[in-house]
C-alpha positions as a Python dict, from the first residue, in 0.01 Angstrom:
ca = {
    (1, 'M'): (0, 0, 0),
    (2, 'S'): (-43, 244, -261),
    (3, 'V'): (329, 361, -208),
    (4, 'S'): (580, 124, -391),
    (5, 'I'): (930, 215, -198),
    (6, 'S'): (1221, 163, -438),
    (7, 'V'): (1507, -60, -388),
    (8, 'F'): (1778, 218, -391),
    (9, 'Y'): (1646, 311, -26),
    (10, 'V'): (1865, 3, 95),
    (11, 'I'): (2176, 195, 16),
    (12, 'P'): (2180, 395, 327),
    (13, 'F'): (2110, 124, 584),
    (14, 'F'): (2360, -133, 423),
    (15, 'A'): (2632, 179, 390),
    (16, 'L'): (2616, 232, 785),
    (17, 'I'): (2601, -129, 836),
    (18, 'L'): (2917, -162, 663),
    (19, 'S'): (3058, 148, 813),
    (20, 'I'): (3011, -7, 1159),
    (21, 'A'): (3153, -346, 1061),
    (22, 'L'): (3473, -212, 878),
    (23, 'F'): (3578, 143, 1028),
    (24, 'P'): (3698, 6, 1344),
    (25, 'L'): (3875, -265, 1216),
    (26, 'F'): (4142, -35, 1062),
    (27, 'S'): (4399, 156, 1212),
    (28, 'R'): (4357, 436, 975),
    (29, 'T'): (3979, 464, 1007),
    (30, 'N'): (3979, 364, 1367),
    (31, 'H'): (4041, 692, 1519),
    (32, 'F'): (3797, 849, 1264),
    (33, 'W'): (3527, 642, 1344),
    (34, 'E'): (3588, 678, 1714),
    (35, 'K'): (3561, 1058, 1714),
    (36, 'Y'): (3308, 1109, 1434),
    (37, 'Y'): (3069, 810, 1394),
    (38, 'W'): (2785, 1000, 1496),
    (39, 'I'): (2849, 1204, 1134),
    (40, 'V'): (2849, 873, 962),
    (41, 'V'): (2493, 807, 1129),
    (42, 'L'): (2361, 1146, 1030),
    (43, 'V'): (2497, 1109, 684),
    (44, 'C'): (2338, 804, 588),
    (45, 'S'): (2011, 891, 782),
    (46, 'V'): (1988, 1231, 598),
    (47, 'A'): (2087, 1035, 268),
    (48, 'L'): (1766, 851, 347),
    (49, 'L'): (1527, 1078, 475),
    (50, 'I'): (1546, 1359, 211),
    (51, 'P'): (1530, 1192, -95),
    (52, 'F'): (1249, 981, 79),
    (53, 'A'): (1067, 1344, 139),
    (54, 'V'): (1086, 1464, -199),
    (55, 'Q'): (1012, 1163, -401),
    (56, 'Y'): (684, 1054, -214),
    (57, 'S'): (581, 1293, 69),
    (58, 'P'): (722, 1525, 348),
    (59, 'L'): (412, 1416, 550),
    (60, 'L'): (501, 1029, 469),
    (61, 'M'): (852, 1069, 585),
    (62, 'V'): (786, 1258, 923),
    (63, 'F'): (502, 997, 991),
    (64, 'S'): (739, 713, 914),
    (65, 'L'): (1021, 839, 1147),
    (66, 'I'): (790, 908, 1420),
    (67, 'E'): (646, 576, 1395),
    (68, 'V'): (977, 415, 1431),
    (69, 'L'): (1144, 626, 1680),
    (70, 'L'): (886, 616, 1954),
    (71, 'D'): (724, 247, 1866),
    (72, 'E'): (1052, 77, 1820),
    (73, 'Y'): (1379, 292, 1889),
    (74, 'V'): (1279, 472, 2241),
    (75, 'P'): (1148, 153, 2396),
    (76, 'F'): (1448, -58, 2282),
    (77, 'V'): (1721, 211, 2420),
    (78, 'L'): (1525, 242, 2763),
    (79, 'M'): (1523, -117, 2782),
    (80, 'V'): (1889, -169, 2731),
    (81, 'G'): (1971, 146, 2873),
    (82, 'S'): (1808, 96, 3213),
    (83, 'L'): (1951, -273, 3233),
    (84, 'Y'): (2305, -131, 3140),
    (85, 'I'): (2314, 151, 3416),
    (86, 'V'): (2123, -65, 3704),
    (87, 'S'): (2369, -373, 3651),
    (88, 'G'): (2653, -124, 3636),
    (89, 'G'): (2572, -56, 4006),
    (90, 'I'): (2656, -423, 4089),
    (91, 'V'): (2999, -574, 4179),
    (92, 'L'): (3090, -915, 4248),
    (93, 'E'): (3371, -872, 4497),
    (94, 'G'): (3637, -1141, 4534),
    (95, 'K'): (3839, -1404, 4361),
    (96, 'L'): (3755, -1755, 4200),
    (97, 'P'): (4030, -2023, 4168),
    (98, 'G'): (4037, -1997, 3798),
    (99, 'T'): (4014, -2350, 3737),
    (100, 'P'): (3848, -2531, 3437),
    (101, 'L'): (3580, -2632, 3669),
    (102, 'T'): (3500, -2297, 3831),
    (103, 'N'): (3528, -2111, 3489),
    (104, 'T'): (3270, -2361, 3362),
    (105, 'L'): (3034, -2306, 3675),
    (106, 'L'): (3061, -1913, 3650),
    (107, 'F'): (2936, -1954, 3287),
    (108, 'L'): (2682, -2205, 3391),
    (109, 'I'): (2554, -1911, 3613),
    (110, 'G'): (2551, -1670, 3370),
    (111, 'I'): (2362, -1832, 3136),
    (112, 'P'): (2007, -1787, 3355),
    (113, 'L'): (2114, -1457, 3484),
    (114, 'A'): (2166, -1321, 3124),
    (115, 'S'): (1781, -1396, 3079),
    (116, 'I'): (1742, -1191, 3375),
    (117, 'F'): (1976, -896, 3390),
    (118, 'G'): (1999, -914, 2996),
    (119, 'T'): (2325, -1032, 2825),
    (120, 'T'): (2477, -658, 2854),
    (121, 'G'): (2389, -663, 3247),
    (122, 'A'): (2532, -990, 3316),
    (123, 'S'): (2846, -931, 3064),
    (124, 'M'): (2902, -641, 3287),
    (125, 'V'): (2847, -820, 3635),
    (126, 'L'): (3040, -1135, 3552),
    (127, 'I'): (3343, -1002, 3304),
    (128, 'R'): (3534, -860, 3628),
    (129, 'P'): (3522, -1140, 3843),
    (130, 'L'): (3604, -1365, 3546),
    (131, 'L'): (3914, -1169, 3424),
    (132, 'H'): (4026, -1151, 3805),
    (133, 'S'): (4010, -1546, 3819),
    (134, 'I'): (4237, -1597, 3527),
    (135, 'S'): (4482, -1313, 3593),
    (136, 'H'): (4718, -1557, 3688),
    (137, 'R'): (4698, -1764, 3409),
    (138, 'V'): (4923, -1776, 3096),
    (139, 'H'): (4659, -1914, 2862),
    (140, 'D'): (4316, -1693, 2891),
    (141, 'T'): (4211, -1589, 2550),
    (142, 'H'): (3977, -1850, 2485),
    (143, 'T'): (3798, -1803, 2816),
    (144, 'V'): (3721, -1473, 2698),
    (145, 'I'): (3606, -1562, 2335),
    (146, 'F'): (3352, -1834, 2485),
    (147, 'F'): (3260, -1569, 2746),
    (148, 'I'): (3147, -1373, 2453),
    (149, 'F'): (2986, -1665, 2272),
    (150, 'I'): (2797, -1812, 2538),
    (151, 'I'): (2694, -1493, 2801),
    (152, 'C'): (2700, -1186, 2537),
    (153, 'N'): (2524, -1376, 2311),
    (154, 'M'): (2348, -1734, 2314),
    (155, 'A'): (2251, -1715, 2669),
    (156, 'G'): (1984, -1401, 2669),
    (157, 'G'): (1740, -1576, 2424),
    (158, 'L'): (1509, -1683, 2645),
    (159, 'T'): (1330, -1352, 2742),
    (160, 'P'): (1296, -1013, 2609),
    (161, 'I'): (1473, -874, 2874),
    (162, 'G'): (1770, -1106, 2791),
    (163, 'N'): (1854, -987, 2448),
    (164, 'P'): (1766, -717, 2263),
    (165, 'P'): (1640, -888, 1927),
    (166, 'V'): (1382, -1080, 2118),
    (167, 'F'): (1258, -730, 2305),
    (168, 'V'): (1221, -646, 1961),
    (169, 'G'): (1021, -944, 1898),
    (170, 'F'): (834, -865, 2211),
    (171, 'L'): (770, -495, 2085),
    (172, 'A'): (605, -654, 1750),
    (173, 'G'): (363, -844, 1952),
    (174, 'V'): (547, -1204, 2046),
    (175, 'D'): (438, -1319, 2397),
    (176, 'F'): (704, -1262, 2681),
    (177, 'F'): (709, -1623, 2771),
    (178, 'W'): (708, -1738, 2427),
    (179, 'P'): (1089, -1765, 2361),
    (180, 'L'): (1109, -1931, 2710),
    (181, 'I'): (869, -2210, 2642),
    (182, 'N'): (974, -2264, 2298),
    (183, 'V'): (1347, -2200, 2267),
    (184, 'I'): (1489, -2347, 2609),
    (185, 'L'): (1580, -2688, 2446),
    (186, 'P'): (1761, -2535, 2163),
    (187, 'T'): (1937, -2290, 2418),
    (188, 'V'): (2028, -2550, 2658),
    (189, 'L'): (2165, -2783, 2422),
    (190, 'S'): (2351, -2513, 2236),
    (191, 'C'): (2490, -2393, 2547),
    (192, 'G'): (2559, -2705, 2692),
    (193, 'Y'): (2755, -2824, 2365),
    (194, 'L'): (2977, -2492, 2408),
    (195, 'L'): (3030, -2555, 2768),
    (196, 'M'): (3162, -2892, 2718),
    (197, 'V'): (3381, -2781, 2470),
    (198, 'Y'): (3538, -2491, 2637),
    (199, 'Y'): (3590, -2726, 2970),
    (200, 'A'): (3776, -2964, 2741),
    (201, 'I'): (3989, -2676, 2606),
    (202, 'D'): (4061, -2490, 2920),
    (203, 'L'): (4141, -2842, 3103),
    (204, 'Y'): (4400, -2877, 2826),
    (205, 'Y'): (4531, -2539, 2879),
    (206, 'F'): (4524, -2570, 3248),
    (207, 'R'): (4748, -2877, 3260),
    (208, 'Q'): (4996, -2649, 3043),
    (209, 'E'): (5021, -2380, 3312),
    (210, 'P'): (5373, -2363, 3491),
    (211, 'K'): (5374, -2564, 3789),
    (212, 'H'): (5368, -2277, 4117),
    (213, 'T'): (5622, -2401, 4399),
    (214, 'P'): (5522, -2611, 4705),
    (215, 'H'): (5610, -2281, 4947),
    (216, 'L'): (5360, -2062, 4774),
    (217, 'H'): (5077, -2274, 4925),
    (218, 'T'): (5211, -2206, 5301),
    (219, 'I'): (5038, -1830, 5345),
    (220, 'P'): (4811, -1880, 5618),
    (221, 'E'): (4436, -1813, 5566),
    (222, 'E'): (4406, -1528, 5827),
    (223, 'R'): (4690, -1334, 5699),
    (224, 'E'): (4605, -1085, 5457),
    (225, 'V'): (4778, -890, 5183),
    (226, 'N'): (4625, -556, 5113),
    (227, 'F'): (4705, -507, 4743),
    (228, 'L'): (4589, -141, 4698),
    (229, 'E'): (4770, 35, 4979),
    (230, 'H'): (5078, -156, 4992),
    (231, 'N'): (5067, -225, 5356),
    (232, 'I'): (5076, -573, 5520),
    (233, 'S'): (4905, -666, 5815),
    (234, 'T'): (4776, -1004, 5983),
    (235, 'Q'): (4509, -1054, 6248),
    (236, 'D'): (4790, -1200, 6475),
    (237, 'P'): (5003, -931, 6582),
    (238, 'E'): (5281, -1159, 6754),
    (239, 'S'): (5352, -1340, 6436),
    (240, 'D'): (5604, -1291, 6166),
    (241, 'I'): (5557, -1381, 5813),
    (242, 'N'): (5778, -1701, 5805),
    (243, 'T'): (5741, -1751, 5422),
    (244, 'D'): (5997, -1619, 5219),
    (245, 'Q'): (5801, -1410, 4997),
    (246, 'I'): (5525, -1150, 5020),
    (247, 'F'): (5340, -1059, 4717),
    (248, 'L'): (5220, -695, 4639),
    (249, 'S'): (5025, -503, 4347),
    (250, 'Q'): (4965, -189, 4270),
    (251, 'N'): (4623, -203, 4135),
    (252, 'S'): (4567, -512, 3929),
    (253, 'L'): (4696, -880, 3903),
    (254, 'S'): (4807, -775, 3535),
    (255, 'D'): (5055, -543, 3680),
    (256, 'V'): (5423, -697, 3757),
    (257, 'L'): (5392, -861, 4128),
    (258, 'I'): (5717, -766, 4339),
    (259, 'V'): (5835, -1067, 4543),
    (260, 'V'): (6007, -923, 4865),
    (261, 'K'): (6246, -1160, 5016),
    (262, 'E'): (6266, -1049, 5398),
    (263, 'K'): (6112, -1132, 5713),
    (264, 'V'): (5928, -838, 5855),
    (265, 'N'): (5723, -795, 6171),
    (266, 'T'): (5343, -802, 5998),
    (267, 'Q'): (5191, -529, 6320),
    (268, 'S'): (5261, -200, 6164),
    (269, 'V'): (5469, -190, 5874),
    (270, 'K'): (5436, 87, 5605),
    (271, 'P'): (5599, 70, 5275),
    (272, 'D'): (5849, 361, 5336),
    (273, 'S'): (5975, 222, 5653),
    (274, 'V'): (6150, -77, 5492),
    (275, 'S'): (6425, -40, 5262),
    (276, 'F'): (6536, -316, 5016),
    (277, 'S'): (6859, -354, 4857),
    (278, 'E'): (6836, -466, 4485),
    (279, 'K'): (6923, -835, 4550),
    (280, 'E'): (6623, -833, 4775),
    (281, 'L'): (6337, -716, 4520),
    (282, 'H'): (6316, -968, 4183),
    (283, 'V'): (6046, -1019, 4001),
    (284, 'E'): (5864, -1377, 3963),
    (285, 'N'): (5604, -1319, 3752),
    (286, 'Q'): (5386, -1648, 3683),
    (287, 'E'): (5468, -1784, 4024),
    (288, 'A'): (5391, -1440, 4199),
    (289, 'R'): (5050, -1435, 4016),
    (290, 'W'): (4945, -1833, 4146),
    (291, 'A'): (5061, -1749, 4499),
    (292, 'A'): (4854, -1376, 4462),
    (293, 'A'): (4557, -1556, 4335),
    (294, 'E'): (4562, -1804, 4620),
    (295, 'V'): (4566, -1525, 4869),
    (296, 'A'): (4273, -1324, 4705),
    (297, 'V'): (4078, -1631, 4695),
    (298, 'K'): (4085, -1700, 5054),
    (299, 'K'): (3983, -1338, 5113),
    (300, 'G'): (3625, -1491, 5009),
    (301, 'F'): (3342, -1354, 4759),
    (302, 'R'): (3051, -1142, 4791),
    (303, 'I'): (2789, -906, 4608),
    (304, 'R'): (2754, -530, 4634),
    (305, 'G'): (2489, -351, 4520),
    (306, 'W'): (2176, -551, 4651),
    (307, 'R'): (1981, -253, 4560),
    (308, 'N'): (2023, -266, 4198),
    (309, 'V'): (1960, -642, 4195),
    (310, 'A'): (1601, -512, 4332),
    (311, 'L'): (1573, -267, 4061),
    (312, 'V'): (1661, -522, 3772),
    (313, 'V'): (1390, -714, 3910),
    (314, 'L'): (1150, -431, 3885),
    (315, 'I'): (1255, -371, 3531),
    (316, 'A'): (1160, -748, 3449),
    (317, 'V'): (824, -720, 3613),
    (318, 'T'): (754, -368, 3427),
    (319, 'I'): (802, -510, 3123),
    (320, 'I'): (605, -833, 3191),
    (321, 'I'): (311, -629, 3324),
    (322, 'A'): (315, -384, 3047),
    (323, 'G'): (328, -684, 2786),
    (324, 'L'): (20, -835, 2959),
    (325, 'M'): (-167, -518, 2991),
    (326, 'Q'): (-117, -436, 2601),
    (327, 'K'): (-281, -817, 2516),
    (328, 'T'): (-562, -763, 2793),
    (329, 'Y'): (-667, -447, 2684),
    (330, 'P'): (-551, -377, 2305),
    (331, 'D'): (-764, -63, 2266),
    (332, 'A'): (-624, 147, 2578),
    (333, 'H'): (-424, 373, 2348),
    (334, 'F'): (-424, 724, 2257),
    (335, 'L'): (-339, 876, 1912),
    (336, 'I'): (10, 1045, 1836),
    (337, 'I'): (-32, 1120, 1477),
    (338, 'R'): (-283, 1048, 1187),
    (339, 'G'): (-193, 858, 920),
    (340, 'P'): (-155, 1011, 562),
    (341, 'A'): (-269, 851, 251),
    (342, 'S'): (-301, 451, 311),
    (343, 'Q'): (-118, 454, 641),
    (344, 'N'): (-314, 360, 954),
    (345, 'D'): (-302, 606, 1264),
    (346, 'F'): (-9, 577, 1517),
    (347, 'N'): (-132, 522, 1850),
    (348, 'I'): (59, 428, 2155),
    (349, 'H'): (-59, 205, 2437),
    (350, 'Y'): (-87, 347, 2801),
    (351, 'A'): (113, 34, 2891),
    (352, 'S'): (388, 124, 2687),
    (353, 'L'): (406, 489, 2787),
    (354, 'S'): (410, 364, 3170),
    (355, 'Q'): (683, 120, 3090),
    (356, 'S'): (895, 371, 2915),
    (357, 'L'): (865, 632, 3229),
    (358, 'L'): (907, 355, 3465),
    (359, 'L'): (1252, 235, 3321),
    (360, 'L'): (1347, 580, 3296),
    (361, 'G'): (1272, 647, 3669),
    (362, 'F'): (1453, 310, 3725),
    (363, 'A'): (1747, 422, 3549),
    (364, 'A'): (1770, 779, 3712),
    (365, 'L'): (1702, 625, 4065),
    (366, 'S'): (2017, 367, 4049),
    (367, 'V'): (2246, 672, 3925),
    (368, 'Y'): (2118, 848, 4265),
    (369, 'I'): (2149, 536, 4502),
    (370, 'T'): (2485, 404, 4355),
    (371, 'P'): (2773, 493, 4525),
    (372, 'E'): (3039, 644, 4343),
    (373, 'R'): (3305, 355, 4414),
    (374, 'I'): (3116, 93, 4259),
    (375, 'W'): (3120, 270, 3947),
    (376, 'I'): (3471, 320, 3953),
    (377, 'E'): (3524, -58, 4063),
    (378, 'N'): (3321, -119, 3760),
    (379, 'N'): (3511, 124, 3532),
    (380, 'F'): (3160, 236, 3433),
    (381, 'T'): (3087, 521, 3192),
    (382, 'F'): (2802, 630, 2999),
    (383, 'H'): (3006, 650, 2662),
    (384, 'P'): (2905, 286, 2562),
    (385, 'L'): (2532, 386, 2619),
    (386, 'V'): (2545, 699, 2424),
    (387, 'E'): (2707, 558, 2102),
    (388, 'V'): (2461, 239, 2117),
    (389, 'A'): (2198, 506, 2145),
    (390, 'I'): (2339, 716, 1835),
    (391, 'L'): (2414, 413, 1603),
    (392, 'F'): (2071, 252, 1694),
    (393, 'I'): (1919, 579, 1549),
    (394, 'G'): (2022, 524, 1248),
    (395, 'I'): (1986, 174, 1239),
    (396, 'F'): (1619, 204, 1300),
    (397, 'V'): (1604, 485, 1054),
    (398, 'T'): (1770, 360, 761),
    (399, 'L'): (1598, 12, 834),
    (400, 'K'): (1240, 140, 796),
    (401, 'P'): (1200, 170, 420),
    (402, 'I'): (1318, -199, 384),
    (403, 'L'): (1038, -298, 637),
    (404, 'M'): (812, -106, 426),
    (405, 'M'): (930, -275, 104),
    (406, 'F'): (884, -635, 281),
    (407, 'D'): (533, -513, 401),
    (408, 'E'): (440, -555, 4),
    (409, 'R'): (530, -891, -7),
    (410, 'E'): (595, -1084, -330),
    (411, 'C'): (505, -726, -524),
    (412, 'G'): (749, -545, -350),
    (413, 'A'): (1136, -430, -444),
    (414, 'L'): (1255, -693, -206),
    (415, 'G'): (984, -974, -335),
    (416, 'G'): (1263, -1215, -461),
    (417, 'V'): (1388, -1266, -103),
    (418, 'I'): (1037, -1335, 32),
    (419, 'T'): (1030, -1595, -256),
    (420, 'V'): (1376, -1752, -194),
    (421, 'V'): (1372, -1761, 175),
    (422, 'T'): (1029, -1983, 267),
    (423, 'Q'): (1182, -2283, 458),
    (424, 'P'): (1293, -2307, 838),
    (425, 'W'): (1684, -2382, 730),
    (426, 'H'): (1670, -2097, 483),
    (427, 'Y'): (1600, -1852, 784),
    (428, 'F'): (1849, -2006, 998),
    (429, 'W'): (2136, -1970, 769),
    (430, 'V'): (2042, -1647, 583),
    (431, 'S'): (1938, -1456, 913),
    (432, 'G'): (2293, -1606, 1105),
    (433, 'V'): (2501, -1501, 772),
    (434, 'M'): (2318, -1165, 796),
    (435, 'S'): (2361, -1091, 1209),
    (436, 'G'): (2750, -1179, 1133),
    (437, 'F'): (2774, -828, 1003),
    (438, 'L'): (2469, -684, 1067),
    (439, 'D'): (2347, -641, 1439),
    (440, 'N'): (2128, -918, 1560),
    (441, 'A'): (1833, -690, 1668),
    (442, 'P'): (1783, -529, 1305),
    (443, 'A'): (1860, -875, 1178),
    (444, 'Y'): (1574, -1030, 1357),
    (445, 'L'): (1325, -737, 1292),
    (446, 'L'): (1425, -781, 911),
    (447, 'F'): (1350, -1166, 902),
    (448, 'F'): (1044, -1122, 1130),
    (449, 'N'): (913, -908, 875),
    (450, 'V'): (1018, -1134, 580),
    (451, 'A'): (797, -1425, 739),
    (452, 'G'): (501, -1198, 722),
    (453, 'G'): (533, -979, 1043),
    (454, 'N'): (216, -1108, 1219),
    (455, 'A'): (302, -1219, 1586),
    (456, 'E'): (11, -1438, 1631),
    (457, 'M'): (47, -1652, 1305),
    (458, 'L'): (444, -1693, 1382),
    (459, 'M'): (367, -1799, 1735),
    (460, 'G'): (133, -2062, 1608),
}
């Protein structure tokens, strides 16, 4: 390249990354970040773009901005956004027992699911039944931590759909199935080790749980407690509830469960038709949770939102076909903008454009066909997607000059990094440390370019 990028252009990128990492951690800055994070993104982006345009040329700045937005940012956000929206229309309904075995099996199911739905989609689908299944447990924090380790991160590394950084590699020319073929063994081993560690820890804590009393096992299978409406019903109108306790919950099992010591006829009982004295109402928090969990488990387990499951499959097929089309017909593209000076012209492949339009269409279709009650049950909102879209536009824009420095190889401002990071274990540790505070998608893109940025060469 004839244009040598100054090392000072790394400052906006690291300023943004440190803001994302630190502002939410402190009480004094957390509220500011929630309201004005978009201002931080804007300031860091403008702090890069204006000096860049002045020092080099406005044309080069505009060209680089269009290139990074259309070639990397838009496909990335559309992939993440479409999977997020479609997965938000899928509900796993019911309750698992919450034992170490069932929790581990749920993780095991989530590992391949994360490579199909994406880590974001799999997390949205599985986190609700997981939290529901462990809601009666005293020790549950470790389960959520391992869920983040396994489902939210490691499990999605087998396909570009699974994890955003792998999709970034796909956009850079890595074959769709290359991660599946070459990374499956490390993924299986890593997830397997974590599953064994989790099972051992959960088994230890499970044995520390307060034992629930024998009479809590006597609730018949055909009897149902309606938690949402506080009504009591049974399929047998002639029978009475002859257990000493009926367990009711206002909204979720995290609320205090009311234990009613009363024999009532279960044919048609309304909450306002039965009066209780203070002695007849008392809270037995943990025992009530265990009993309510047993009732909920007997109600079964089912999936709602099958049309959205079909849309996830269509998203996967679309990305695969688009990748194959770009490999098979590399010249099927059209010009967007001519490159200034030594820059190549920027073109977009017809398959890439079709992929973006189809993903946008699938997301819109999901919004149209998904009943509102499913979104309510999933606590679905567009706010996380909007925040991700705003943060990543800043990340991709401020990362661009760093990638241009790496394009200069050893002669560039960051040539020392290329000289030092040469061995596979170098990449393992340095990229791992970087992704600890830098999001893994830009970290992938960063070290992909440190390694040369040539997908064909890197795939071997």
